[in-house]
Short mmCIF file of C-alpha atoms and ligand atoms in Angstrom, two decimals:
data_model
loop_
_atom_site.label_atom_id
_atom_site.label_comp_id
_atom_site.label_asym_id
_atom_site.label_seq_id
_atom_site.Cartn_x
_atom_site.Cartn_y
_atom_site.Cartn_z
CA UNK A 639 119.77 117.47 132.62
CA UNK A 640 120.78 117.42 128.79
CA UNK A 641 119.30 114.49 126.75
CA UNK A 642 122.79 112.02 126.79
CA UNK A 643 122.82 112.29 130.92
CA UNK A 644 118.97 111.26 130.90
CA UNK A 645 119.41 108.48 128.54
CA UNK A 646 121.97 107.09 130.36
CA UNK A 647 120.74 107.60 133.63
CA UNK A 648 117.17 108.53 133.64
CA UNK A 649 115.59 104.86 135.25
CA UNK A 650 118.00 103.35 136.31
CA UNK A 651 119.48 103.32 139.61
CA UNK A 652 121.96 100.32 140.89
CA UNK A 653 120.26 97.36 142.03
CA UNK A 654 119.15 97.80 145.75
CA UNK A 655 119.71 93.97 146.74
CA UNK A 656 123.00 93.23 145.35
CA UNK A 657 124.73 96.63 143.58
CA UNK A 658 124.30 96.12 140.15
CA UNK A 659 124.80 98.83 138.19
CA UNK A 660 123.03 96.80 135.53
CA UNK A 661 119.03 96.52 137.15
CA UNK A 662 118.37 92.82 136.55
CA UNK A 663 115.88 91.49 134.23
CA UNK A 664 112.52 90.68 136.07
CA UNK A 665 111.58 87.42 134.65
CA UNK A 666 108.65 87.17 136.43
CA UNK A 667 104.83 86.93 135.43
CA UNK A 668 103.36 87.66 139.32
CA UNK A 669 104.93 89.08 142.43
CA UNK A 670 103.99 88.18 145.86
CA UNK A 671 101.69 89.89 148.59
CA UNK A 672 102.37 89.59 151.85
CA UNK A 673 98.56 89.52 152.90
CA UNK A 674 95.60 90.43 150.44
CA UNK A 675 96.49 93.72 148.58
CA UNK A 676 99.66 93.91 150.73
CA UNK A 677 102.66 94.34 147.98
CA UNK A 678 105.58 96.30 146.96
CA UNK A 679 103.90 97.82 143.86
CA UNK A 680 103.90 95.23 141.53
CA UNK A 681 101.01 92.55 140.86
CA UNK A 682 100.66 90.95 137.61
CA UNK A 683 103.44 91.40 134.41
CA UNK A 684 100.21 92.28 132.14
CA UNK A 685 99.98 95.07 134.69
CA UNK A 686 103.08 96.06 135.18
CA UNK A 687 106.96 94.46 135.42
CA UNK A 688 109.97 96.67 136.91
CA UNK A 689 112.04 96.57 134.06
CA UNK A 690 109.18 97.76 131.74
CA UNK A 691 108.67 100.21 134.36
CA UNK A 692 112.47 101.75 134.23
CA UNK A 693 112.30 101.44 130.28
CA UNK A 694 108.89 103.76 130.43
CA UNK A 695 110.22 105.70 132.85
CA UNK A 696 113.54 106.66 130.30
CA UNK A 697 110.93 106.83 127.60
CA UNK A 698 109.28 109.58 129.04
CA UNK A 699 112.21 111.45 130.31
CA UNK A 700 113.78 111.59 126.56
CA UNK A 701 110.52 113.27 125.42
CA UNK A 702 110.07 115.35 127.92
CA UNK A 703 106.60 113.80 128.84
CA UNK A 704 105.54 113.15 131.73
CA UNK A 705 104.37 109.42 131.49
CA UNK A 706 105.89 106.76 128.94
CA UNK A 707 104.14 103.35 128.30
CA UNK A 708 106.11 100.28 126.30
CA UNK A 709 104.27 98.73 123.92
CA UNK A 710 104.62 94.88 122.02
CA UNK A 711 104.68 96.92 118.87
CA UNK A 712 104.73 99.99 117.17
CA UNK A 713 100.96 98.80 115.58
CA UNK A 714 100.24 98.08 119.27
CA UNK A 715 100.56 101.29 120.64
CA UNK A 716 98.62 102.52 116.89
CA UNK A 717 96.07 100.67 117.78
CA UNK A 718 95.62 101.48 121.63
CA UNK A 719 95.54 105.03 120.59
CA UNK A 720 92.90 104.47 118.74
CA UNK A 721 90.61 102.95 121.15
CA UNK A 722 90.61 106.01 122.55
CA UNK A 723 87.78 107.25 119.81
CA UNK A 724 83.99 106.05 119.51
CA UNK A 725 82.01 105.25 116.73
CA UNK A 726 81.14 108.73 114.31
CA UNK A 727 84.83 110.04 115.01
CA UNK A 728 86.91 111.16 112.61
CA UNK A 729 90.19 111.08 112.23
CA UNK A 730 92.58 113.46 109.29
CA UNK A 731 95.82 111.43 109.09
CA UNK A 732 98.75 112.52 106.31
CA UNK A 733 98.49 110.21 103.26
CA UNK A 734 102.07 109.57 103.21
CA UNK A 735 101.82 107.06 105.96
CA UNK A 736 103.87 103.50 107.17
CA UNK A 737 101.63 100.94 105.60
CA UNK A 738 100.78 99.26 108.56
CA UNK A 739 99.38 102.01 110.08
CA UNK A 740 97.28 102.39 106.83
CA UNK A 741 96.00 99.09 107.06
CA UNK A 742 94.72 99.72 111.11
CA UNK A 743 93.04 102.43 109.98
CA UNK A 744 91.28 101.32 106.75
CA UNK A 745 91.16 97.42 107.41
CA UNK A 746 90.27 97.20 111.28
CA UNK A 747 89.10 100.64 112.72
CA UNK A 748 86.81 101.91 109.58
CA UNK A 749 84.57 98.84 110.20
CA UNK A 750 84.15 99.92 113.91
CA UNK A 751 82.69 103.58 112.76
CA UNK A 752 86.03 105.33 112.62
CA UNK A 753 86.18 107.89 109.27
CA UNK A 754 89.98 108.80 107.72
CA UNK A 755 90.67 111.09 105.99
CA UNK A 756 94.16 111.74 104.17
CA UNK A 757 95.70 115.35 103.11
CA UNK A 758 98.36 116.63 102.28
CA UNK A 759 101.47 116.37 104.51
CA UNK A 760 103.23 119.83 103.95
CA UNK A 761 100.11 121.61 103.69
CA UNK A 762 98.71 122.55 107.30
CA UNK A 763 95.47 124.21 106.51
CA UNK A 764 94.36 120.37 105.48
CA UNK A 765 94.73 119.15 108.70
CA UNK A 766 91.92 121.54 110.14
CA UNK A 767 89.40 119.60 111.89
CA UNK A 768 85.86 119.22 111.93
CA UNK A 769 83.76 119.26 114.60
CA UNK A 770 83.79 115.16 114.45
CA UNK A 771 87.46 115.28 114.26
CA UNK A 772 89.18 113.71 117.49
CA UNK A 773 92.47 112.18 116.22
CA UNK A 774 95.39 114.60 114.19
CA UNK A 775 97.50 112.09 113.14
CA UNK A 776 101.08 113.21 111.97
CA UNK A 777 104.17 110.73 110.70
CA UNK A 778 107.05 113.38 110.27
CA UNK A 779 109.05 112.85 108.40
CA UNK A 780 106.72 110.32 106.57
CA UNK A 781 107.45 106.79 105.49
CA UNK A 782 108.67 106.65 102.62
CA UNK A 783 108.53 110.01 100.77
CA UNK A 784 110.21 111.68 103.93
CA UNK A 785 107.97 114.71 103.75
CA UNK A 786 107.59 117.00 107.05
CA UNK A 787 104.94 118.23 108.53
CA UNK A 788 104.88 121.34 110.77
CA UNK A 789 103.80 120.00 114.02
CA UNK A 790 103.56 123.14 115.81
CA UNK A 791 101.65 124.80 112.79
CA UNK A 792 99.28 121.54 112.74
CA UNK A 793 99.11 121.98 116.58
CA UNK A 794 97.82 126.00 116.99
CA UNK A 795 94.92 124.86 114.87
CA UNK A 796 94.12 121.63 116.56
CA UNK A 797 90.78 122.82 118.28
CA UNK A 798 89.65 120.18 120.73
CA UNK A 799 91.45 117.43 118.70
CA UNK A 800 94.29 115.30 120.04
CA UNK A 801 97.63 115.73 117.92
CA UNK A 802 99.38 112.51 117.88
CA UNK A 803 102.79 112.13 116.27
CA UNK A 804 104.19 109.31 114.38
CA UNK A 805 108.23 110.36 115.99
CA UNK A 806 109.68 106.90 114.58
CA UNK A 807 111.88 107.96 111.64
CA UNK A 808 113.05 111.58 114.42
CA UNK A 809 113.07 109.72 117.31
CA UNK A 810 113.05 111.37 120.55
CA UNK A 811 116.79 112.55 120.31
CA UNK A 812 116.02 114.50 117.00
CA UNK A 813 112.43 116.14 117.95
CA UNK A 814 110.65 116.60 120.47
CA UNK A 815 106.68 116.66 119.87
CA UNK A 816 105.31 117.38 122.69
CA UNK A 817 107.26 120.79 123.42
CA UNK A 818 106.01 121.55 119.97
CA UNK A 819 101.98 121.31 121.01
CA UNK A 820 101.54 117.56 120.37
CA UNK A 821 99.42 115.53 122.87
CA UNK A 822 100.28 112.16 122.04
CA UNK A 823 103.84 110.93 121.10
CA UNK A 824 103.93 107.14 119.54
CA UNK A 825 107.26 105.57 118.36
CA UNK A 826 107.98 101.62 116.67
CA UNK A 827 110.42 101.34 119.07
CA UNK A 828 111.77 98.53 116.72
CA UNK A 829 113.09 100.89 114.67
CA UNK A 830 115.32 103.71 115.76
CA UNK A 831 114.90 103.29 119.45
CA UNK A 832 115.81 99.77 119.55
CA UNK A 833 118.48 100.51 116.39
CA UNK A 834 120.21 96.82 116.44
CA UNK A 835 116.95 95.22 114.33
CA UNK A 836 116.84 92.35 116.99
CA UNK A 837 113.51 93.49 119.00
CA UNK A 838 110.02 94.44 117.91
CA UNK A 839 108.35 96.96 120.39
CA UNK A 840 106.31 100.18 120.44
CA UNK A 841 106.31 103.35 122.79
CA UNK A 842 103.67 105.87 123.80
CA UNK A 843 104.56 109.47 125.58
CA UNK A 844 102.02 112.03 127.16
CA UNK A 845 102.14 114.87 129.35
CA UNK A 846 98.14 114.65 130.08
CA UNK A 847 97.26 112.54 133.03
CA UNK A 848 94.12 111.79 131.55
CA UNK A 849 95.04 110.33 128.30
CA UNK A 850 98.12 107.95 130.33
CA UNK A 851 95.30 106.55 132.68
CA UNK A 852 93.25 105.88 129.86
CA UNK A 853 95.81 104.03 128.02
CA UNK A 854 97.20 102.35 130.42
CA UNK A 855 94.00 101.08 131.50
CA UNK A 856 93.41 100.22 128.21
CA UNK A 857 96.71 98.33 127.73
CA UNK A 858 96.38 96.51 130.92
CA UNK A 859 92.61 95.63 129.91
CA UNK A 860 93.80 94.29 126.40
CA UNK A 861 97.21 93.40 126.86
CA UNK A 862 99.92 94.13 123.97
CA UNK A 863 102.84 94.32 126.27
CA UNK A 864 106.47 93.69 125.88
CA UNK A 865 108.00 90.89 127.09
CA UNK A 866 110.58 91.75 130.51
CA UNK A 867 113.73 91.13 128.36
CA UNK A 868 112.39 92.79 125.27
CA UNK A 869 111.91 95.99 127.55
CA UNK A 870 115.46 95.55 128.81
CA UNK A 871 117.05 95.18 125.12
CA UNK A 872 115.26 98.61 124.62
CA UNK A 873 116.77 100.45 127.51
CA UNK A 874 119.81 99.41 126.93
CA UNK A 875 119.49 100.49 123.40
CA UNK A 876 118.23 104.01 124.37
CA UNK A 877 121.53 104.96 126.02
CA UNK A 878 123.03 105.04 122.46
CA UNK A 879 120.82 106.96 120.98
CA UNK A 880 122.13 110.31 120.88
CA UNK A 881 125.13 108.89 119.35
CA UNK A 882 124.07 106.81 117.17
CA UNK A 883 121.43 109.46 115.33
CA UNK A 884 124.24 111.85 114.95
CA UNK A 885 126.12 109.58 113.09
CA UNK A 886 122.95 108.25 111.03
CA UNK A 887 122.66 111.94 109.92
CA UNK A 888 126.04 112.06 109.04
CA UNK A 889 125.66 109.20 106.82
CA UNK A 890 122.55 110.20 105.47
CA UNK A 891 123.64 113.59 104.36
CA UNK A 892 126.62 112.26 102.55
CA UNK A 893 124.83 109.41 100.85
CA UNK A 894 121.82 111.73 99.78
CA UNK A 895 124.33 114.58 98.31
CA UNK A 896 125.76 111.64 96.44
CA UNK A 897 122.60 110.75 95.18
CA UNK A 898 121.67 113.40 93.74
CA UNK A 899 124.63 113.78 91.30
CA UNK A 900 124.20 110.46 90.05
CA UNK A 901 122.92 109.61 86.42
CA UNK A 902 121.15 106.21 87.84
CA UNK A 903 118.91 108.58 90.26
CA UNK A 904 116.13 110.27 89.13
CA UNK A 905 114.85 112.40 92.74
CA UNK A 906 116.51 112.37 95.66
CA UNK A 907 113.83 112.71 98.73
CA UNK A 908 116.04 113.66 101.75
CA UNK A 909 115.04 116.69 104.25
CA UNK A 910 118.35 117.97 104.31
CA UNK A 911 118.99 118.69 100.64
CA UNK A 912 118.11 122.36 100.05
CA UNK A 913 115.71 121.44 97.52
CA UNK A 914 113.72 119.41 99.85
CA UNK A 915 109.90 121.02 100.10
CA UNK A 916 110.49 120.47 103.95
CA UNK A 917 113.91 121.37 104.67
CA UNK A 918 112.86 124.79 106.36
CA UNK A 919 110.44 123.19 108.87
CA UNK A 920 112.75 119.93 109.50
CA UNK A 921 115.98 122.68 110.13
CA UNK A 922 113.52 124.15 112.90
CA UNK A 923 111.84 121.58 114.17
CA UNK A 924 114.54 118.53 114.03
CA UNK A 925 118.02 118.44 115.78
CA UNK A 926 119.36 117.07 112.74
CA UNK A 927 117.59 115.30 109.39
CA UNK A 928 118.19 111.52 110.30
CA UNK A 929 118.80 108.86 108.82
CA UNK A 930 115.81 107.98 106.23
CA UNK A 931 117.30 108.60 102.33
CA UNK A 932 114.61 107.51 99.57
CA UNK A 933 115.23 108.00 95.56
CA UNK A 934 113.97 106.99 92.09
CA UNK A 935 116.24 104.56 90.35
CA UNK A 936 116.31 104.97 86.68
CA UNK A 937 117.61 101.55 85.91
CA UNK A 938 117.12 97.98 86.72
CA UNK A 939 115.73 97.64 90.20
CA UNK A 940 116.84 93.73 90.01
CA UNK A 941 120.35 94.40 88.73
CA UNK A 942 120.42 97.32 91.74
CA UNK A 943 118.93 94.72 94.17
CA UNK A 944 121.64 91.79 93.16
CA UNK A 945 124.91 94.20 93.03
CA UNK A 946 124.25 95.94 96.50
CA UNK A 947 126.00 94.44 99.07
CA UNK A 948 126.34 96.96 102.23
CA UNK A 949 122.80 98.14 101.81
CA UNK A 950 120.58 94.49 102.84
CA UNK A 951 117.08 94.23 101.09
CA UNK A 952 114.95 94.09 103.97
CA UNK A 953 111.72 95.65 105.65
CA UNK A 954 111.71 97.87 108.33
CA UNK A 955 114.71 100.63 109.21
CA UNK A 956 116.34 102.68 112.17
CA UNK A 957 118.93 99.51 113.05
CA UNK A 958 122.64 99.67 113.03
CA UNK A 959 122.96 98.37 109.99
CA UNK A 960 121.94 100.02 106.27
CA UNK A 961 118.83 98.55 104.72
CA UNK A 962 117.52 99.19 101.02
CA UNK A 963 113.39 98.66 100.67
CA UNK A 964 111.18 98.88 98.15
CA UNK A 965 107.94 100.66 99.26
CA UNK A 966 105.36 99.41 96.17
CA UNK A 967 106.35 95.98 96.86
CA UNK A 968 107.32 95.63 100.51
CA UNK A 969 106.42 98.02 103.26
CA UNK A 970 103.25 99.59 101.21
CA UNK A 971 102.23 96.31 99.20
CA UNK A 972 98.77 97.03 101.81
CA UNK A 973 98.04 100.28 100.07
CA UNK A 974 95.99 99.82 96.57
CA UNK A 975 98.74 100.62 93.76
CA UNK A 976 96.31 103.58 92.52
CA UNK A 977 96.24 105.10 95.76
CA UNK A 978 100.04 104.26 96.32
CA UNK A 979 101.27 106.17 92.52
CA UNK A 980 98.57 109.11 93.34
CA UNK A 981 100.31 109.41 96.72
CA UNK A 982 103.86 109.44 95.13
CA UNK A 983 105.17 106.41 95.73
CA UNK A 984 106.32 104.94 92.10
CA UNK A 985 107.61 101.53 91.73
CA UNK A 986 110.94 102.90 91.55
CA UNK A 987 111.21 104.18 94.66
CA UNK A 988 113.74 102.61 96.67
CA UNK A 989 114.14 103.58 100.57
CA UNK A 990 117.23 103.81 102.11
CA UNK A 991 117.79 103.15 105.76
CA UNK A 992 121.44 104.75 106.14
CA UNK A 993 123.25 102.44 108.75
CA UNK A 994 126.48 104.01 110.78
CA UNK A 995 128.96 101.81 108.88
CA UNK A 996 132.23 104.04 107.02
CA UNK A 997 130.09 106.42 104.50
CA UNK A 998 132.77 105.62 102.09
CA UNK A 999 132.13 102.30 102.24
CA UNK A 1000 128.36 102.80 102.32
CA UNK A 1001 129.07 105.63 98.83
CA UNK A 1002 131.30 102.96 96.79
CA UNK A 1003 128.85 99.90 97.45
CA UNK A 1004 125.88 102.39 95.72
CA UNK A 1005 128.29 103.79 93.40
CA UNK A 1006 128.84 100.55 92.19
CA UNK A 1007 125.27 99.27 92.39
CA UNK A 1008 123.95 102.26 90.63
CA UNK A 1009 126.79 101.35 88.40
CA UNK A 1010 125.40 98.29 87.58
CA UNK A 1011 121.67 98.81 87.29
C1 PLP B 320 107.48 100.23 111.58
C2 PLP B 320 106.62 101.40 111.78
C3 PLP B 320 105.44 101.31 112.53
C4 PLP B 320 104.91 100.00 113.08
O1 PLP B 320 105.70 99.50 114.10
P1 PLP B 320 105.91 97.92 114.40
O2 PLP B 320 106.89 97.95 115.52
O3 PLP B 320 106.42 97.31 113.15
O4 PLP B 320 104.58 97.39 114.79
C5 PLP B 320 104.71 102.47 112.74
N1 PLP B 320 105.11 103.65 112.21
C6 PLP B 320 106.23 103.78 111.48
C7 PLP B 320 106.62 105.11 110.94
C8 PLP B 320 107.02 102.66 111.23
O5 PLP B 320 108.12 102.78 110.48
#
């Protein structure tokens, strides 16, 4: 089936006890056995909860992955992955990265033993492991820069490393990982997977049996789950997303062409501008570009900040609704400002998180912003 008709049906069956075509939410922390071990599949809520089961279930069906798990958080399901390694591995990330993952890496796993180190996202001979390399990690396209990796490239050369991929700013509907040789797909489901900015959450897809029993064990061991009605705001979500990424792409394209003819704009960092270092590898490995516009203001970021009115200055992306951020001070504040300006990201980079409001409405509020600035 094509990936609307799994989205909207993949997990979700009508209620056996009463016919509703809504499944119910399962507020429920334990289930009961009949005698000792004697139950209907279901335990403990830490372990497991039927409507995080249907949500996983969907999760993994969009990827094309055999197992999905639902995480409390994007940094969640970072950090489960991670546990995966022991002390002496190494792992070659890109070094345009979300912050937060940054800060897992440098601030909590590096004391455990864990080395990083950070290449070059569009070049795919850096991300050649070593024989201590165990983790490929891969944001594409990257946060904030917007830079693409070749995952399939990356992949060929993995050796016996795992590929993960970073698939939050894609999403599931717009690439597909795993068919392209990754082993590990991880998602901030609070982002374009949730897309209405009212639920935090994170997602992990596999096809290895392996690496889902050792996760899950390792999820129901330490516990960062979602909540039953957090894992039901998701699903529901998730049967929009086809639609709502083709109209984010829409938007996107139109707001970064008029971008780039602007006198307040100094680069326009979108993968579906010709001039984009990535736009061959995002036209073949993406659906579509998305919905993820950064530029460099030349003006006053203050006077932009104070004029904008569509576009709300806020963290995080992927909802509904547009969002403006700025990187150096907001989402990559945990990255030392050297390593931040060698990486790219100036202080007048502003990120753009194109909602699916009118793009005319969306162009005039920045025309008149940039205007302004
Ligand atoms: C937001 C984000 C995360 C972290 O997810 P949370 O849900 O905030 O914990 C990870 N990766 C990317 C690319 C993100 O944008």
């Amino acid at each position: 089936m094509k990936f609307p008709t799994r989205a909207i049906h993949a997990g979700q069956d009508p209620d056996p006890s009463t016919g509703a075509v809504i499944p119910p939410i399962y507020m429920t922390s334990t289930f009961a056995q009949e005698t000792p071990g004697v139950h209907k599949g279901f335990e403990y809520s830490r372990t497991d909860n039927p409507t995080r089961q249907k949500l996983e279930t969907v999760l993994a069906s969009l990827d094309g992955g055999q197992h999905g798990l639902a995480f409390a958080s994007g940094n969640a399901a970072t950090d489960t992955i991670l546990k995966l390694l022991s002390p002496g591995d190494h792992v070659i990330a890109g070094n345009d990265l979300y912050g937060g993952t940054y800060r897992i890496f440098e601030n909590v796993w590096r004391h455990w033993g864990i080395d990083f180190t950070y290449v070059d996202p569009n070049n795919t001979a850096d991300f050649k492991p070593t024989d201590k390399t165990k983790l490929i990690w891969l944001e594409t396209p990257t946060n904030p820069l917007i830079k693409i990796t070749d995952i399939e490239a990356v992949a060929k050369q993995k050796g016996d490393a795992l590929v993960v991929v970073d698939n939050t700013f894609a999403s599931s509907y717009l690439q597909q990982p795993l068919a392209l040789g990754a082993d590990i797909v991880v998602y901030s489901s609070t982002k374009y997977l949730g897309g209405h900015s009212d639920v935090v959450g994170g997602a992990v897809t596999t096809s290895s049996d392996e690496i889902h029993e050792r996760l899950k064990f390792l999820q129901n061991a330490v516990g960062p789950v979602p909540s039953p009605f957090d894992s039901w705001l998701l699903h529901r979500s998730l049967k929009t997303l086809h639609l709502r990424m083709e109209a984010h792409s829409n938007n996107a394209q139109a707001v970064a062409e008029f971008l780039q003819g602007n006198a307040k704009v100094d680069h326009v960092y979108y993968p579906g501008l010709a001039h984009h270092p990535g736009h061959d590898v995002a036209k073949n490995q993406m659906k579509r570009f998305g919905g993820m516009v950064s530029f460099e203001l030349n003006g006053s970021l203050n006077a932009f900040s104070k004029s904008i009115s569509l576009f709300t200055l806020a963290e995080s992306l992927g909802g509904i609704e547009s969002l403006v951020c700025h990187p150096s001070s907001m989402t990559h504040a945990s990255i030392p400002r050297d390593i931040r300006i060698a990486n790219g990201v100036k202080d007048n980079l502003l990120r753009l998180s194109v909602g699916v409001e009118d793009v005319d409405d969306l162009i005039t509020d920045l025309e008149q912003a940039l205007s302004n600035a």
